[in-house]
Amino acid sequence: MTTSSNDEHKESTIVFNKHSNAPSTRPKSHRCNEHLEDVLTGVSSWPMDFSKPFGVFWKCLRSQPGQEPPLYRNQFKADESTEFVADEK
């Protein structure tokens, strides 16, 4: 029995992912990866800060690509910089 070259080509083709038949040049992290890092930083610090960064991470997971919320660590730094500091005299 003879097989056509087209059948042989189909068998030798490896599908790397559902969006492409070619390997990606570089792996990409998930778009919410930095939000997850904020959660892990909050869990591993004292006092533990878990609920707020997790809420931002959860919003990121539910958001559309390109509409991710700002990072929690950036919000936290902005809050610290706006605190009132009395003049020392």
Short mmCIF file of N, CA and C in Angstrom, two decimals:
data_model
loop_
_atom_site.label_atom_id
_atom_site.label_comp_id
_atom_site.label_asym_id
_atom_site.label_seq_id
_atom_site.Cartn_x
_atom_site.Cartn_y
_atom_site.Cartn_z
N MET A 1 0.84 -1.18 0.00
CA MET A 1 0.00 0.00 0.00
C MET A 1 0.89 1.24 0.00
N THR A 2 0.57 2.19 -0.82
CA THR A 2 1.37 3.40 -0.91
C THR A 2 0.68 4.53 -0.17
N THR A 3 1.49 5.36 0.43
CA THR A 3 0.93 6.53 1.10
C THR A 3 1.39 7.77 0.36
N SER A 4 0.55 8.73 0.33
CA SER A 4 0.92 9.97 -0.36
C SER A 4 1.85 10.79 0.53
N SER A 5 2.56 11.70 -0.09
CA SER A 5 3.49 12.54 0.67
C SER A 5 2.73 13.47 1.61
N ASN A 6 1.49 13.78 1.26
CA ASN A 6 0.68 14.64 2.12
C ASN A 6 0.37 13.94 3.44
N ASP A 7 0.05 12.63 3.39
CA ASP A 7 -0.22 11.87 4.61
C ASP A 7 1.02 11.78 5.48
N GLU A 8 2.18 11.60 4.88
CA GLU A 8 3.42 11.54 5.65
C GLU A 8 3.71 12.87 6.32
N HIS A 9 3.40 13.97 5.62
CA HIS A 9 3.64 15.29 6.18
C HIS A 9 2.74 15.52 7.40
N LYS A 10 1.48 15.09 7.33
CA LYS A 10 0.57 15.26 8.45
C LYS A 10 1.05 14.51 9.68
N GLU A 11 1.59 13.31 9.48
CA GLU A 11 2.05 12.51 10.61
C GLU A 11 3.31 13.09 11.23
N SER A 12 4.15 13.74 10.44
CA SER A 12 5.40 14.27 10.97
C SER A 12 5.25 15.67 11.55
N THR A 13 4.09 16.29 11.37
CA THR A 13 3.87 17.63 11.90
C THR A 13 3.53 17.55 13.38
N ILE A 14 4.23 18.32 14.17
CA ILE A 14 3.97 18.38 15.61
C ILE A 14 3.28 19.70 15.90
N VAL A 15 2.16 19.64 16.55
CA VAL A 15 1.45 20.86 16.92
C VAL A 15 1.97 21.30 18.27
N PHE A 16 2.60 22.47 18.32
CA PHE A 16 3.18 22.96 19.56
C PHE A 16 2.13 23.59 20.47
N ASN A 17 1.19 24.29 19.91
CA ASN A 17 0.07 24.81 20.67
C ASN A 17 -1.10 25.02 19.73
N LYS A 18 -2.24 25.37 20.28
CA LYS A 18 -3.43 25.46 19.44
C LYS A 18 -3.45 26.72 18.56
N HIS A 19 -2.55 27.67 18.81
CA HIS A 19 -2.55 28.90 18.04
C HIS A 19 -1.51 28.92 16.93
N SER A 20 -0.56 27.99 16.97
CA SER A 20 0.52 28.03 15.99
C SER A 20 1.10 26.64 15.82
N ASN A 21 1.67 26.39 14.65
CA ASN A 21 2.36 25.13 14.40
C ASN A 21 3.86 25.27 14.54
N ALA A 22 4.32 26.41 14.98
CA ALA A 22 5.75 26.66 15.15
C ALA A 22 6.03 26.95 16.63
N PRO A 23 7.19 26.56 17.09
CA PRO A 23 7.51 26.86 18.49
C PRO A 23 7.68 28.36 18.69
N SER A 24 7.28 28.84 19.84
CA SER A 24 7.49 30.26 20.12
C SER A 24 8.97 30.50 20.36
N THR A 25 9.42 31.66 20.05
CA THR A 25 10.84 31.96 20.19
C THR A 25 11.23 32.11 21.65
N ARG A 26 10.32 32.55 22.47
CA ARG A 26 10.61 32.77 23.88
C ARG A 26 9.34 32.55 24.69
N PRO A 27 9.41 31.86 25.80
CA PRO A 27 8.20 31.69 26.60
C PRO A 27 7.75 33.04 27.18
N LYS A 28 6.44 33.22 27.26
CA LYS A 28 5.90 34.45 27.81
C LYS A 28 5.19 34.14 29.12
N SER A 29 5.37 35.01 30.09
CA SER A 29 4.68 34.83 31.36
C SER A 29 3.23 35.27 31.20
N HIS A 30 2.39 34.81 32.11
CA HIS A 30 0.98 35.17 32.09
C HIS A 30 0.85 36.67 32.34
N ARG A 31 -0.16 37.28 31.78
CA ARG A 31 -0.31 38.73 31.91
C ARG A 31 -0.55 39.17 33.35
N CYS A 32 -0.97 38.28 34.23
CA CYS A 32 -1.20 38.62 35.64
C CYS A 32 -0.08 38.12 36.54
N ASN A 33 1.05 37.74 35.96
CA ASN A 33 2.15 37.18 36.74
C ASN A 33 2.66 38.17 37.79
N GLU A 34 2.79 39.44 37.44
CA GLU A 34 3.28 40.43 38.40
C GLU A 34 2.30 40.64 39.54
N HIS A 35 1.00 40.50 39.26
CA HIS A 35 0.00 40.61 40.32
C HIS A 35 0.14 39.43 41.29
N LEU A 36 0.44 38.25 40.76
CA LEU A 36 0.66 37.09 41.61
C LEU A 36 1.90 37.30 42.47
N GLU A 37 2.94 37.92 41.91
CA GLU A 37 4.14 38.22 42.70
C GLU A 37 3.81 39.14 43.87
N ASP A 38 2.89 40.09 43.67
CA ASP A 38 2.47 40.97 44.76
C ASP A 38 1.80 40.16 45.87
N VAL A 39 0.98 39.18 45.49
CA VAL A 39 0.31 38.32 46.48
C VAL A 39 1.35 37.53 47.27
N LEU A 40 2.31 36.93 46.57
CA LEU A 40 3.33 36.13 47.25
C LEU A 40 4.22 36.98 48.14
N THR A 41 4.51 38.20 47.73
CA THR A 41 5.28 39.12 48.57
C THR A 41 4.50 39.46 49.82
N GLY A 42 3.21 39.69 49.68
CA GLY A 42 2.37 40.00 50.84
C GLY A 42 2.28 38.85 51.82
N VAL A 43 2.24 37.63 51.32
CA VAL A 43 2.15 36.44 52.19
C VAL A 43 3.46 36.22 52.92
N SER A 44 4.57 36.52 52.27
CA SER A 44 5.87 36.23 52.87
C SER A 44 6.42 37.38 53.70
N SER A 45 5.68 38.46 53.84
CA SER A 45 6.16 39.59 54.64
C SER A 45 5.40 39.66 55.96
N TRP A 46 5.95 40.40 56.88
CA TRP A 46 5.29 40.58 58.17
C TRP A 46 5.08 42.05 58.40
N PRO A 47 3.94 42.52 58.73
CA PRO A 47 2.69 41.78 58.90
C PRO A 47 2.15 41.33 57.54
N MET A 48 1.51 40.17 57.57
CA MET A 48 1.04 39.55 56.33
C MET A 48 -0.03 40.42 55.69
N ASP A 49 0.14 40.70 54.42
CA ASP A 49 -0.81 41.49 53.64
C ASP A 49 -1.25 40.63 52.47
N PHE A 50 -2.39 39.97 52.62
CA PHE A 50 -2.83 39.02 51.60
C PHE A 50 -4.09 39.48 50.87
N SER A 51 -5.07 39.98 51.60
CA SER A 51 -6.39 40.19 51.00
C SER A 51 -6.38 41.27 49.91
N LYS A 52 -5.73 42.39 50.13
CA LYS A 52 -5.75 43.45 49.12
C LYS A 52 -5.01 43.07 47.85
N PRO A 53 -3.75 42.55 47.95
CA PRO A 53 -3.10 42.16 46.69
C PRO A 53 -3.81 41.01 45.99
N PHE A 54 -4.44 40.10 46.76
CA PHE A 54 -5.17 39.01 46.12
C PHE A 54 -6.39 39.55 45.39
N GLY A 55 -7.06 40.55 45.96
CA GLY A 55 -8.20 41.16 45.28
C GLY A 55 -7.81 41.77 43.94
N VAL A 56 -6.64 42.44 43.91
CA VAL A 56 -6.17 43.03 42.66
C VAL A 56 -5.79 41.92 41.67
N PHE A 57 -5.17 40.84 42.17
CA PHE A 57 -4.82 39.70 41.32
C PHE A 57 -6.09 39.08 40.73
N TRP A 58 -7.12 38.92 41.54
CA TRP A 58 -8.38 38.34 41.08
C TRP A 58 -9.03 39.22 40.01
N LYS A 59 -8.98 40.55 40.20
CA LYS A 59 -9.51 41.46 39.19
C LYS A 59 -8.74 41.31 37.88
N CYS A 60 -7.44 41.10 37.99
CA CYS A 60 -6.62 40.93 36.79
C CYS A 60 -7.03 39.67 36.03
N LEU A 61 -7.26 38.58 36.76
CA LEU A 61 -7.65 37.33 36.10
C LEU A 61 -8.99 37.47 35.39
N ARG A 62 -9.90 38.26 35.94
CA ARG A 62 -11.22 38.44 35.34
C ARG A 62 -11.24 39.51 34.25
N SER A 63 -10.18 40.31 34.15
CA SER A 63 -10.15 41.41 33.19
C SER A 63 -9.82 40.91 31.78
N GLN A 64 -10.11 41.75 30.83
CA GLN A 64 -9.77 41.47 29.43
C GLN A 64 -8.29 41.77 29.22
N PRO A 65 -7.63 41.07 28.31
CA PRO A 65 -6.22 41.39 28.02
C PRO A 65 -6.07 42.86 27.61
N GLY A 66 -5.11 43.52 28.23
CA GLY A 66 -4.87 44.93 27.98
C GLY A 66 -5.61 45.86 28.92
N GLN A 67 -6.52 45.31 29.74
CA GLN A 67 -7.29 46.12 30.68
C GLN A 67 -7.02 45.70 32.12
N GLU A 68 -5.80 45.26 32.40
CA GLU A 68 -5.44 44.80 33.73
C GLU A 68 -5.40 45.98 34.70
N PRO A 69 -5.77 45.75 35.96
CA PRO A 69 -5.69 46.83 36.95
C PRO A 69 -4.24 47.15 37.28
N PRO A 70 -3.98 48.33 37.85
CA PRO A 70 -2.60 48.67 38.23
C PRO A 70 -2.10 47.73 39.33
N LEU A 71 -0.80 47.56 39.39
CA LEU A 71 -0.21 46.67 40.38
C LEU A 71 -0.45 47.19 41.79
N TYR A 72 -0.66 46.27 42.72
CA TYR A 72 -0.90 46.65 44.12
C TYR A 72 0.31 47.35 44.70
N ARG A 73 1.52 46.87 44.39
CA ARG A 73 2.73 47.47 44.97
C ARG A 73 2.88 48.92 44.53
N ASN A 74 2.44 49.26 43.33
CA ASN A 74 2.49 50.65 42.88
C ASN A 74 1.46 51.50 43.62
N GLN A 75 0.29 50.94 43.90
CA GLN A 75 -0.72 51.66 44.66
C GLN A 75 -0.23 51.90 46.08
N PHE A 76 0.41 50.89 46.66
CA PHE A 76 0.90 50.98 48.03
C PHE A 76 1.99 52.03 48.14
N LYS A 77 2.90 52.08 47.18
CA LYS A 77 3.97 53.08 47.19
C LYS A 77 3.39 54.48 47.05
N ALA A 78 2.35 54.64 46.24
CA ALA A 78 1.73 55.95 46.07
C ALA A 78 1.07 56.39 47.37
N ASP A 79 0.45 55.45 48.10
CA ASP A 79 -0.17 55.78 49.38
C ASP A 79 0.87 56.21 50.39
N GLU A 80 2.03 55.55 50.41
CA GLU A 80 3.08 55.91 51.35
C GLU A 80 3.64 57.29 51.05
N SER A 81 3.76 57.64 49.79
CA SER A 81 4.36 58.93 49.44
C SER A 81 3.43 60.09 49.72
N THR A 82 2.12 59.84 49.86
CA THR A 82 1.17 60.93 50.12
C THR A 82 0.90 61.11 51.60
N GLU A 83 1.51 60.30 52.45
CA GLU A 83 1.31 60.46 53.88
C GLU A 83 1.90 61.79 54.34
N PHE A 84 1.27 62.38 55.34
CA PHE A 84 1.73 63.65 55.88
C PHE A 84 2.98 63.42 56.72
N VAL A 85 3.99 64.21 56.45
CA VAL A 85 5.21 64.15 57.24
C VAL A 85 5.42 65.52 57.84
N ALA A 86 5.46 65.57 59.17
CA ALA A 86 5.62 66.86 59.86
C ALA A 86 7.03 67.40 59.66
N ASP A 87 7.13 68.71 59.58
CA ASP A 87 8.45 69.34 59.46
C ASP A 87 9.18 69.22 60.78
N GLU A 88 10.43 68.84 60.70
CA GLU A 88 11.24 68.74 61.91
C GLU A 88 11.93 70.08 62.13
N LYS A 89 11.74 70.66 63.32
CA LYS A 89 12.37 71.95 63.64
C LYS A 89 13.08 71.88 64.95
#
